[in-house]
CSV table of C-alpha atoms and ligand atoms in Angstrom, one decimal:
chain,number,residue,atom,x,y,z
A,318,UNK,CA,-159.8,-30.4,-53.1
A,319,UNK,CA,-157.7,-27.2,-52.6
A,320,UNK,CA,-159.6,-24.0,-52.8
A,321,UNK,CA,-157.5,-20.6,-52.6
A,322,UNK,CA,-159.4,-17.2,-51.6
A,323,UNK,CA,-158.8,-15.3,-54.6
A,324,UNK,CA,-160.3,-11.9,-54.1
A,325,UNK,CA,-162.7,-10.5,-51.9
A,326,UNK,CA,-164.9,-7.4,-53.1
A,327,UNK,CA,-166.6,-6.4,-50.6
A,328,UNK,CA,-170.2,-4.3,-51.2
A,329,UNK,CA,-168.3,-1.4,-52.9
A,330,UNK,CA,-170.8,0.4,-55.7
A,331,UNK,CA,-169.8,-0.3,-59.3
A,332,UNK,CA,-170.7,1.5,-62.6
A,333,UNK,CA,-171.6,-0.6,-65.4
A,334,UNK,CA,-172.1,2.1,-68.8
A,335,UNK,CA,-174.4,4.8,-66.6
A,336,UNK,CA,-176.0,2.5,-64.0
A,337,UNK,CA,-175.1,2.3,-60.8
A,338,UNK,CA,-174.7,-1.4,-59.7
A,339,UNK,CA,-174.5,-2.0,-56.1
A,340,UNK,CA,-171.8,-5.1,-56.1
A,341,UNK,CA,-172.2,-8.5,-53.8
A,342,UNK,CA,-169.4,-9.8,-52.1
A,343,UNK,CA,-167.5,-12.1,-53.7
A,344,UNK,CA,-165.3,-14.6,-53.0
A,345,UNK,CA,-163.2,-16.3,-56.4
A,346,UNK,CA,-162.7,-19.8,-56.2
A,347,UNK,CA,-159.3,-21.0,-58.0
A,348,UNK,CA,-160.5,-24.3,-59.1
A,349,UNK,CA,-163.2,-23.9,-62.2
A,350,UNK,CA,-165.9,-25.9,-62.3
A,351,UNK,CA,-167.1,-25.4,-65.2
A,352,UNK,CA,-170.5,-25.1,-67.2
A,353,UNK,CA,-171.7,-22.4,-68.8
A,354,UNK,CA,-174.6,-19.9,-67.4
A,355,UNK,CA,-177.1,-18.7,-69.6
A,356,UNK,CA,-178.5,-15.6,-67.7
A,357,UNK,CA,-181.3,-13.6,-69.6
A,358,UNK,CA,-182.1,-10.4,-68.4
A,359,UNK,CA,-185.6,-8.1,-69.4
A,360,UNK,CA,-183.8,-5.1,-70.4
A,361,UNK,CA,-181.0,-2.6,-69.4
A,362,UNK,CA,-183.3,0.2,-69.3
A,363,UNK,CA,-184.4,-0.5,-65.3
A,364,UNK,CA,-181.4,-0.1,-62.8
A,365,UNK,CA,-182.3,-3.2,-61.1
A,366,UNK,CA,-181.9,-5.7,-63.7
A,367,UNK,CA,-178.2,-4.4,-64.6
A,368,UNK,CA,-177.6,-4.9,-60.9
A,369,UNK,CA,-179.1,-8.4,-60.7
A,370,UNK,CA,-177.3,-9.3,-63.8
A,371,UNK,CA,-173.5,-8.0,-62.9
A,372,UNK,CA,-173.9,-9.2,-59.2
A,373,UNK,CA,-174.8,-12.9,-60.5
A,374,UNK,CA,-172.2,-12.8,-62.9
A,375,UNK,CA,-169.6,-12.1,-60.6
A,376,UNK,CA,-170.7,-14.1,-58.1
A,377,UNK,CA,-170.9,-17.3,-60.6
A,378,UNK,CA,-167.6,-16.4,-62.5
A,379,UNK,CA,-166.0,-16.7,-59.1
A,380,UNK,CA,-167.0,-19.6,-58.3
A,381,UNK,CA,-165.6,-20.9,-61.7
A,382,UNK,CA,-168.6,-20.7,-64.3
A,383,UNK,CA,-168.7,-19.3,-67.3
A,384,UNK,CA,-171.7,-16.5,-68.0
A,385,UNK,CA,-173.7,-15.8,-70.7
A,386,UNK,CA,-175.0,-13.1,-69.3
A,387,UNK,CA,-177.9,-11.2,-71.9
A,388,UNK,CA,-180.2,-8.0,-72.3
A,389,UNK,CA,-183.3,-7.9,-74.3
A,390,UNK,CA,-184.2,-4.0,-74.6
A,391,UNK,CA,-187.3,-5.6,-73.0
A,392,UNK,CA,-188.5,-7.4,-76.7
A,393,UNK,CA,-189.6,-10.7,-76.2
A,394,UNK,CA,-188.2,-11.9,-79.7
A,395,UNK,CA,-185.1,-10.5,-78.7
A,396,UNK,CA,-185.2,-12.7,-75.7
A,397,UNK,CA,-186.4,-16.1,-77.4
A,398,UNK,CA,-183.5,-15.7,-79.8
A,399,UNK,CA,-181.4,-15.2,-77.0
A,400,UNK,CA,-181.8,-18.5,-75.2
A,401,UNK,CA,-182.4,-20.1,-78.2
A,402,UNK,CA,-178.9,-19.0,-78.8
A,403,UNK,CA,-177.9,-20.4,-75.0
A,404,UNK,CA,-179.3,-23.8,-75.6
A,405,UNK,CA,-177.9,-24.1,-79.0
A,406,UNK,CA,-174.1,-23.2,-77.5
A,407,UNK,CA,-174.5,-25.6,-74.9
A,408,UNK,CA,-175.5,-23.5,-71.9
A,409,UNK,CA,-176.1,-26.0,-68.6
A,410,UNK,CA,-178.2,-24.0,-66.9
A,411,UNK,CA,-180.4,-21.2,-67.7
A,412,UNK,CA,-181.3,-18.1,-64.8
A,413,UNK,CA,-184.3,-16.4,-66.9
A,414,UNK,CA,-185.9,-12.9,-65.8
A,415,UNK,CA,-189.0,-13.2,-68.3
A,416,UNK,CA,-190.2,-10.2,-70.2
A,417,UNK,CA,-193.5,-11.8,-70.7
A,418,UNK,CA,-194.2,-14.6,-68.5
A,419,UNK,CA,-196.6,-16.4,-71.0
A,420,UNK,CA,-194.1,-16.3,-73.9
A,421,UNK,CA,-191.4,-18.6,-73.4
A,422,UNK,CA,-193.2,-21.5,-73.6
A,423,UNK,CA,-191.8,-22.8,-77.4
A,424,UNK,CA,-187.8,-22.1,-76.2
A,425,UNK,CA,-188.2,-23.7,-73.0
A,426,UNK,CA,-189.8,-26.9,-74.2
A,427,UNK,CA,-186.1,-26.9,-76.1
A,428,UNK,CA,-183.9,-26.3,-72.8
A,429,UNK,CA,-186.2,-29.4,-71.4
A,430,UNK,CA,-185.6,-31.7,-74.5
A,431,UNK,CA,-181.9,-31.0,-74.5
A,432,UNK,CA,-181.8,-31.6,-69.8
A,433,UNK,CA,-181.4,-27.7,-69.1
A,434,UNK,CA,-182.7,-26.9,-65.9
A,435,UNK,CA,-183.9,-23.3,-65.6
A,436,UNK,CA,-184.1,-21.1,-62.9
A,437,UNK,CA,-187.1,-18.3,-63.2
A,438,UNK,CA,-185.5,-14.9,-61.7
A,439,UNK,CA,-187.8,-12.9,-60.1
A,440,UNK,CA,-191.0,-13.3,-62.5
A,441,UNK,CA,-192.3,-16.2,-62.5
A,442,UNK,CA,-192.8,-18.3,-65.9
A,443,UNK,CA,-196.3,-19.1,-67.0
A,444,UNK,CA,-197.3,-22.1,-68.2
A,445,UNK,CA,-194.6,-24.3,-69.0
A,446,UNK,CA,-193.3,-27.8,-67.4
A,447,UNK,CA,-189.4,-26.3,-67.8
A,448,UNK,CA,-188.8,-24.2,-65.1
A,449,UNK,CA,-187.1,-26.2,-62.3
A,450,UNK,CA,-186.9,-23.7,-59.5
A,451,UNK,CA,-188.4,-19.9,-58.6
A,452,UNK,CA,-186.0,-17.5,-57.0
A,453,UNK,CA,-187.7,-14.0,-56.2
A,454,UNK,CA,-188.7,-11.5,-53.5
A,455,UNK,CA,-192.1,-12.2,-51.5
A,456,UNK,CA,-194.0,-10.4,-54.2
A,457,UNK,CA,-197.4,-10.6,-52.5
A,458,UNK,CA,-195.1,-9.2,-49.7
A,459,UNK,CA,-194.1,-6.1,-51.6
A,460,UNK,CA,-197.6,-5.3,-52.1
A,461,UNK,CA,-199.0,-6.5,-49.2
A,462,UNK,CA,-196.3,-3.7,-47.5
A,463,UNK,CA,-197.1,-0.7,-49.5
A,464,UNK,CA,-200.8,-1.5,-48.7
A,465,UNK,CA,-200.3,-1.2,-45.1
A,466,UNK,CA,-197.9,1.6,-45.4
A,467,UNK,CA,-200.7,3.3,-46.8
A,468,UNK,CA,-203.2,2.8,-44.3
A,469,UNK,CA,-200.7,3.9,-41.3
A,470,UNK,CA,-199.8,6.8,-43.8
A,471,UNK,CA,-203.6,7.9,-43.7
A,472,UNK,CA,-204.3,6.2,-40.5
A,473,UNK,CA,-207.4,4.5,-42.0
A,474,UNK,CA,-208.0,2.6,-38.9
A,475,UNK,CA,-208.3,5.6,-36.5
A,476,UNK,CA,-209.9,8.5,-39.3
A,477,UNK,CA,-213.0,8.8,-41.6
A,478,UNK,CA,-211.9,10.1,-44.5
A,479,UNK,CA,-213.1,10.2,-47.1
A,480,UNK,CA,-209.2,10.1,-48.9
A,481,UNK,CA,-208.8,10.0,-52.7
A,482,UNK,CA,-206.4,7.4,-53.7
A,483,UNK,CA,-205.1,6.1,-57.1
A,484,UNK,CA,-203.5,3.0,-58.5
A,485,UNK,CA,-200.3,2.6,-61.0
A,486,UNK,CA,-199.2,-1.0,-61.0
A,487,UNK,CA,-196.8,-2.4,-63.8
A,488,UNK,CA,-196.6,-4.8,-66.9
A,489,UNK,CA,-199.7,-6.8,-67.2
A,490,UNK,CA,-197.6,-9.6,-69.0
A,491,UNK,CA,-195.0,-9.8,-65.5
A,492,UNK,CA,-196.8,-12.4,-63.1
A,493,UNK,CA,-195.5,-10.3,-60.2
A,494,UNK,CA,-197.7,-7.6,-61.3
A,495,UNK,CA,-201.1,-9.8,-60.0
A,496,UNK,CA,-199.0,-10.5,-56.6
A,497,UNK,CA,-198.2,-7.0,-56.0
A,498,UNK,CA,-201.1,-5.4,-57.2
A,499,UNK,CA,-203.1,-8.1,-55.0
A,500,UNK,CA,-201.3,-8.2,-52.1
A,501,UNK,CA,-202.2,-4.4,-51.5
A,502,UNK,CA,-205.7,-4.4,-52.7
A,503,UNK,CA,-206.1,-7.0,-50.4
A,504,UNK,CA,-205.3,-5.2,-47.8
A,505,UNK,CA,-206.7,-1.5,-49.1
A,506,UNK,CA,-210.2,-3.1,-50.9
A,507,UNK,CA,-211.7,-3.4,-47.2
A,508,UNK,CA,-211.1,0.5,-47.0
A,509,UNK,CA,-212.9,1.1,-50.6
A,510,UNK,CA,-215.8,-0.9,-49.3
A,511,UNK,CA,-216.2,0.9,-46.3
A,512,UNK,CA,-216.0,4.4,-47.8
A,513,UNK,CA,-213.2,5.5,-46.3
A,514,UNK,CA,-210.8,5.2,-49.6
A,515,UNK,CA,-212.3,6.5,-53.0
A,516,UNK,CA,-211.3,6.2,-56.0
A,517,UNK,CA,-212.3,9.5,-58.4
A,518,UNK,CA,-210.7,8.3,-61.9
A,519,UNK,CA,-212.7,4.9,-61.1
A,520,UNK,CA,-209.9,3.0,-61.8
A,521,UNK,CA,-209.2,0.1,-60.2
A,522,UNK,CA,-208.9,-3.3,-62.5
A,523,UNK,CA,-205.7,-4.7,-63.2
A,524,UNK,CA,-205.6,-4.0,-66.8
A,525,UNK,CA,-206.8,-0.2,-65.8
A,526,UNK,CA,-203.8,0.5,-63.3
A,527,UNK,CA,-201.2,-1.4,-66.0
A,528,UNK,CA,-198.2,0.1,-67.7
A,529,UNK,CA,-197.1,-1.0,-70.5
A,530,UNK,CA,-193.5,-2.0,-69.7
A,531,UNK,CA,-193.0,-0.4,-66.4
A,532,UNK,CA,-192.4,3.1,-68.4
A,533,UNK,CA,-191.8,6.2,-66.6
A,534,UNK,CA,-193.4,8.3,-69.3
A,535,UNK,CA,-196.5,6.1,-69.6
A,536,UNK,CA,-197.3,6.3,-66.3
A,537,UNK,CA,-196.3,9.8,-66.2
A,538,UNK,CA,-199.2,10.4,-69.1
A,539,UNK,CA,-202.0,8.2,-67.9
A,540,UNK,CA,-201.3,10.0,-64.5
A,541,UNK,CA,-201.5,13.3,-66.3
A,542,UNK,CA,-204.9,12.5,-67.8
A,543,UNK,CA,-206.3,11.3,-64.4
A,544,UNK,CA,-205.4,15.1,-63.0
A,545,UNK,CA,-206.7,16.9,-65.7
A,546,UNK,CA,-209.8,15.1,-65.9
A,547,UNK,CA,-210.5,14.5,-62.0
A,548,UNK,CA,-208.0,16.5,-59.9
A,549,UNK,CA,-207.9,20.1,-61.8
A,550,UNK,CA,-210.8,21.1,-60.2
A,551,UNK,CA,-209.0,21.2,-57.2
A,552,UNK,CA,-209.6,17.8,-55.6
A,553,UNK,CA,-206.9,16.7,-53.2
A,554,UNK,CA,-205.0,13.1,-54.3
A,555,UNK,CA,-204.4,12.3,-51.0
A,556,UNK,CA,-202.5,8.8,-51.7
A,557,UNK,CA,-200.9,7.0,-55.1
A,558,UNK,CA,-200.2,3.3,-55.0
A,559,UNK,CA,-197.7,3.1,-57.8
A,560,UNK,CA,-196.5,-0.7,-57.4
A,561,UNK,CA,-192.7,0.2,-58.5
A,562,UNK,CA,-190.3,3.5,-58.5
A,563,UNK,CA,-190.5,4.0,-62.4
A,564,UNK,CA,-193.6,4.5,-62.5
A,565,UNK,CA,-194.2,6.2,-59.1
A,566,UNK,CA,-191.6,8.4,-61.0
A,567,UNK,CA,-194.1,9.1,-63.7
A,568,UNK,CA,-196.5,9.7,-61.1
A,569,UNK,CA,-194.1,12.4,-59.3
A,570,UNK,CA,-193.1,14.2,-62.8
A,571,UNK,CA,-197.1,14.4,-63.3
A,572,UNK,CA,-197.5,16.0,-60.4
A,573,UNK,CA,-195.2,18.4,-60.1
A,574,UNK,CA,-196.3,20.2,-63.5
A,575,UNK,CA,-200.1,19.3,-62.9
A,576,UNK,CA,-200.9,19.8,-59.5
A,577,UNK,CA,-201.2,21.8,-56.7
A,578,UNK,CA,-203.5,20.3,-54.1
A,579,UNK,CA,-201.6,18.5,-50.9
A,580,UNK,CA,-199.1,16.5,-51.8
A,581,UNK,CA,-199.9,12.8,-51.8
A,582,UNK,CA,-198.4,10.2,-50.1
A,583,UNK,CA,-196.8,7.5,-53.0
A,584,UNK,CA,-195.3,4.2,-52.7
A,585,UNK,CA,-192.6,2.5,-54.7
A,586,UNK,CA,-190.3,-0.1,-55.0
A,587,UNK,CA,-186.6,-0.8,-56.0
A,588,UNK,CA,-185.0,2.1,-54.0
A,589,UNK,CA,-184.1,3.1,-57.7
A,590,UNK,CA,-181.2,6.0,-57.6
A,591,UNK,CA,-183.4,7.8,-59.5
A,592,UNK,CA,-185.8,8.2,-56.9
A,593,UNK,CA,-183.8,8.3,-53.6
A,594,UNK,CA,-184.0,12.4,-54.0
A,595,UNK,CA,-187.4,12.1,-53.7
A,596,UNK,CA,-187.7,9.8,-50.9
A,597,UNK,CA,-185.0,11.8,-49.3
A,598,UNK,CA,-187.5,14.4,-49.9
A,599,UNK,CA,-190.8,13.2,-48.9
A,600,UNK,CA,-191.9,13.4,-52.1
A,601,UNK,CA,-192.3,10.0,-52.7
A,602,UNK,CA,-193.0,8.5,-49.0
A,603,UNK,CA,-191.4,4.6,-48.7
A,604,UNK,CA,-189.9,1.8,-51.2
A,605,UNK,CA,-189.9,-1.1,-50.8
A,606,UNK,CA,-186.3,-2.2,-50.6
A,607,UNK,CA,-185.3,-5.8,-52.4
A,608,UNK,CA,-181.8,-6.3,-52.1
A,609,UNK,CA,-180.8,-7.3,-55.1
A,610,UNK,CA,-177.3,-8.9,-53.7
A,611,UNK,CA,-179.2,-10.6,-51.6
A,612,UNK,CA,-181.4,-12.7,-54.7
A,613,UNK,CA,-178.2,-12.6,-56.6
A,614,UNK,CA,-176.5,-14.6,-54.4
A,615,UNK,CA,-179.2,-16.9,-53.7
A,616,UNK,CA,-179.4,-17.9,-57.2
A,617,UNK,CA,-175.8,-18.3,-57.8
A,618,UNK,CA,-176.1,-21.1,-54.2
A,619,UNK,CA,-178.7,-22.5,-56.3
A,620,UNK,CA,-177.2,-23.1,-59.5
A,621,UNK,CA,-174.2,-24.4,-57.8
A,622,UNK,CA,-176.1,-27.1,-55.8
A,623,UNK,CA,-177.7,-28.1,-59.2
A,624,UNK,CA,-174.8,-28.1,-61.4
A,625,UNK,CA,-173.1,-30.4,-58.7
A,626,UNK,CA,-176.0,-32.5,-58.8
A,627,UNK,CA,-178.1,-31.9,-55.5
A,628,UNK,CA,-181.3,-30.1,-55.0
A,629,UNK,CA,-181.4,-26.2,-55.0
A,630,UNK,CA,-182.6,-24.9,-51.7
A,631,UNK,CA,-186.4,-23.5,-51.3
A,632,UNK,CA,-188.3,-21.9,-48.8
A,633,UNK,CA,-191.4,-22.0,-50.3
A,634,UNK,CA,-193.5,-25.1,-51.9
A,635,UNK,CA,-196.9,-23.4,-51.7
A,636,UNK,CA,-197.4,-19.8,-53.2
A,637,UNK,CA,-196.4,-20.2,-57.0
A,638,UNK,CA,-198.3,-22.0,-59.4
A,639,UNK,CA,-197.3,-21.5,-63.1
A,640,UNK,CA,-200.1,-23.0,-64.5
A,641,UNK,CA,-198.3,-26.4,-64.5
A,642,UNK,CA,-198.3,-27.0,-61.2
A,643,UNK,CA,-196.4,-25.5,-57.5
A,644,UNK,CA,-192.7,-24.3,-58.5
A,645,UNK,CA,-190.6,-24.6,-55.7
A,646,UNK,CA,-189.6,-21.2,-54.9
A,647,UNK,CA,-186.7,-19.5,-52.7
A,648,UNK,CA,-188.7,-16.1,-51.2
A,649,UNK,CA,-186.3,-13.0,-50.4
A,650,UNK,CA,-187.7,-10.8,-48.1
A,651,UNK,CA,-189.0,-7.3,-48.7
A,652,UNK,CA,-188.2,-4.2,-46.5
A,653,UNK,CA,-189.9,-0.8,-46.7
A,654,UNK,CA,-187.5,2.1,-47.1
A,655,UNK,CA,-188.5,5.6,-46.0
A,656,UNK,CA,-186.8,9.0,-45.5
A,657,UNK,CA,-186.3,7.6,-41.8
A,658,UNK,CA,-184.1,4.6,-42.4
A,659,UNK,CA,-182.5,4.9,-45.9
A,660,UNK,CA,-179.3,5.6,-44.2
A,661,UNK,CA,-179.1,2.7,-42.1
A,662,UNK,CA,-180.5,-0.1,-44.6
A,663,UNK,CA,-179.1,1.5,-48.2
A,664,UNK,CA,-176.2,3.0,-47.3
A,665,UNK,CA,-175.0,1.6,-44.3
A,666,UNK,CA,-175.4,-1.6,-45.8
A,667,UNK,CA,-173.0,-0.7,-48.6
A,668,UNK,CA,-175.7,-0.4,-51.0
A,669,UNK,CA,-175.2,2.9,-52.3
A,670,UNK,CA,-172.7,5.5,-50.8
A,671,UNK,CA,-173.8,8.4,-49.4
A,672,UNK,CA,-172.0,10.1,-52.5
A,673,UNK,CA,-174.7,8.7,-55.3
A,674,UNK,CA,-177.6,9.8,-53.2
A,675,UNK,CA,-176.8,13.7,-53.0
B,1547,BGC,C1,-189.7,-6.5,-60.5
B,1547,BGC,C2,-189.6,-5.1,-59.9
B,1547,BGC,C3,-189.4,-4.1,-61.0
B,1547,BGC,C4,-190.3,-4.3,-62.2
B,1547,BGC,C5,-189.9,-3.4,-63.4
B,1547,BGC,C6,-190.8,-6.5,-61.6
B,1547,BGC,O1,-191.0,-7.8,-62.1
B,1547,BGC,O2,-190.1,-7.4,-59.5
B,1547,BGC,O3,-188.6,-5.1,-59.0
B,1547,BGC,O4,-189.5,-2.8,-60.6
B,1547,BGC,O5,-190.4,-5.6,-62.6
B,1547,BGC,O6,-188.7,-3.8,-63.9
């Protein structure tokens, strides 16, 4: 079968509208496959997900599929009607990032009736027999790493304390929210126990630390109320686990009209463009950096090897249960991003150019 090298794009940033969308390398195929791709996305509003979806899209078009690629201003209706709308135009293959992982059960039973594999994208997707195959970072990872950056940040190991510490996590609806929220409790809860980390807002259940969304501005207000009430006093915040960059964003805008004790140190996640300033500053101390060319391209090897009638790879038959049983998942791995070695890993890498970050 002849195959001609059609283009090759290498790593080179792209706008889409005003995101910045770090591109994957692709390399178009001249023969088309065929099959269409129904690829739902949560919402334009995040950086990431406009990255994820252009990079797949790309990658897939060149290797001759079609893409159906969709948004959902991050409303679950608006997503149901959208993959209703993929299964109805015959879509043979459906890469879902869920808004709300417990809430596609009813559309999905559909895509199983009519033999449409689907592919959960980076949240898992509760509760339903549908999903095929799980292709996402090492969430418990991602937590697991802000955790420990924390407790090297303090040095917890080697210091009393007592430090003051607070907790932003995300969405209570996105299954990755339990994995990163537990992967660094279970490494900070030892600390709490001991003393050496406390907790002044008291604060600490799952559906305590959530926001609604991911929002900037609703972690930026819960964080506003937790300084006023606990912090105005004069209290030092001496550390913020804030489980992604939006809302470690809400966290910084908080602080810099509400506070004036020592800085904390604050995690994230994403490497958003919107906080490398900060990082670059020190005002937010690591992210954790998931490349999202990286899961992008993983997906698009998967849906290939399905849509030709093999077995998607996996690395991981263990970790992810969706209430219907182990989901065989492909695991990305998470890096943490710090003033340090942004250069070498974002831009370096082709990420972002040193241009966007100034
Ligand atoms: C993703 C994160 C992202 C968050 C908000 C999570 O499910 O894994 O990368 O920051 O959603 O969009």
């Amino acid at each position: 079968m002849k195959k001609k090298l059609v283009s090759a794009m290498l790593c080179a940033a792209m706008i889409t509208g005003t995101v910045v969308v770090p591109s994957v390398a692709v390399k178009a195929e001249e023969e088309s496959k065929g099959g269409v791709i129904g690829v739902a996305m949560p919402t334009q509003d995040l950086q990431r997900w406009n990255q994820d979806g252009e990079n797949m899209k790309a990658e897939l078009e060149a290797k001759g599929y079609e893409v159906d690629l969709q948004f959902a201003g991050n409303d679950v209706a608006t997503q149901v009607s959208q993959i209703e709308n993929m299964i109805a135009n015959g879509d043979q293959l459906l890469v879902i990032a869920s808004i709300e992982g417990d809430s596609l059960g009813t559309v999905l039973a559909q895509a199983k009736e009519n033999d449409i594999p689907v592919i959960a994208y980076d949240r898992l997707i509760m509760n339903t027999d549908a999903v095929s195959y799980y292709a996402t970072f090492d969430n418990y990872l991602v937590g697991k790493t802000q955790g420990e950056f924390l407790v090297d940040a303090l040095d917890l190991e080697n210091t009393d304390g007592p430090y003051n510490i607070e907790f932003v996590t995300g969405d209570p609806g996105d299954n990755n929210v339990n994995f990163f929220f537990g992967g660094a409790m279970d490494v900070l809860q030892p600390y709490i126990d001991e003393g050496k980390l406390v907790v002044p807002s008291g604060q600490m259940t799952k559906d305590e630390v959530a926001t609604a969304n991911w929002a900037t501005e609703t972690a930026q207000a819960r964080f506003e109320n937790i300084l006023s009430s606990y912090y105005a006093d004069g209290t030092n915040l001496d550390a913020v686990l804030a489980s992604n960059d939006s809302t470690a964003l809400g966290v910084e805008n908080a602080l810099a009209a509400n506070y004036t004790g020592e800085y904390p140190v604050i995690t994230g996640q994403d490497c958003d463009i919107a906080n490398m300033p900060n990082i670059i500053d020190g005002k937010q101390a690591m992210s954790v950096f998931k490349d999202t060319r990286t899961l992008a391209s993983k997906v698009v090897e998967m849906v290939d090897a399905i849509m030709q009638g093999g077995e998607a790879p996996v690395n991981d038959t263990e970790s992810y249960d969706n209430g219907t049983g182990i989901i065989p998942s492909y695991l990305c791995e998470p890096v943490a991003v710090t003033a340090d070695n942004y250069k070498e890993l974002l831009v370096d890498s082709g990420y972002y150019t040193e241009d966007q970050l100034q």
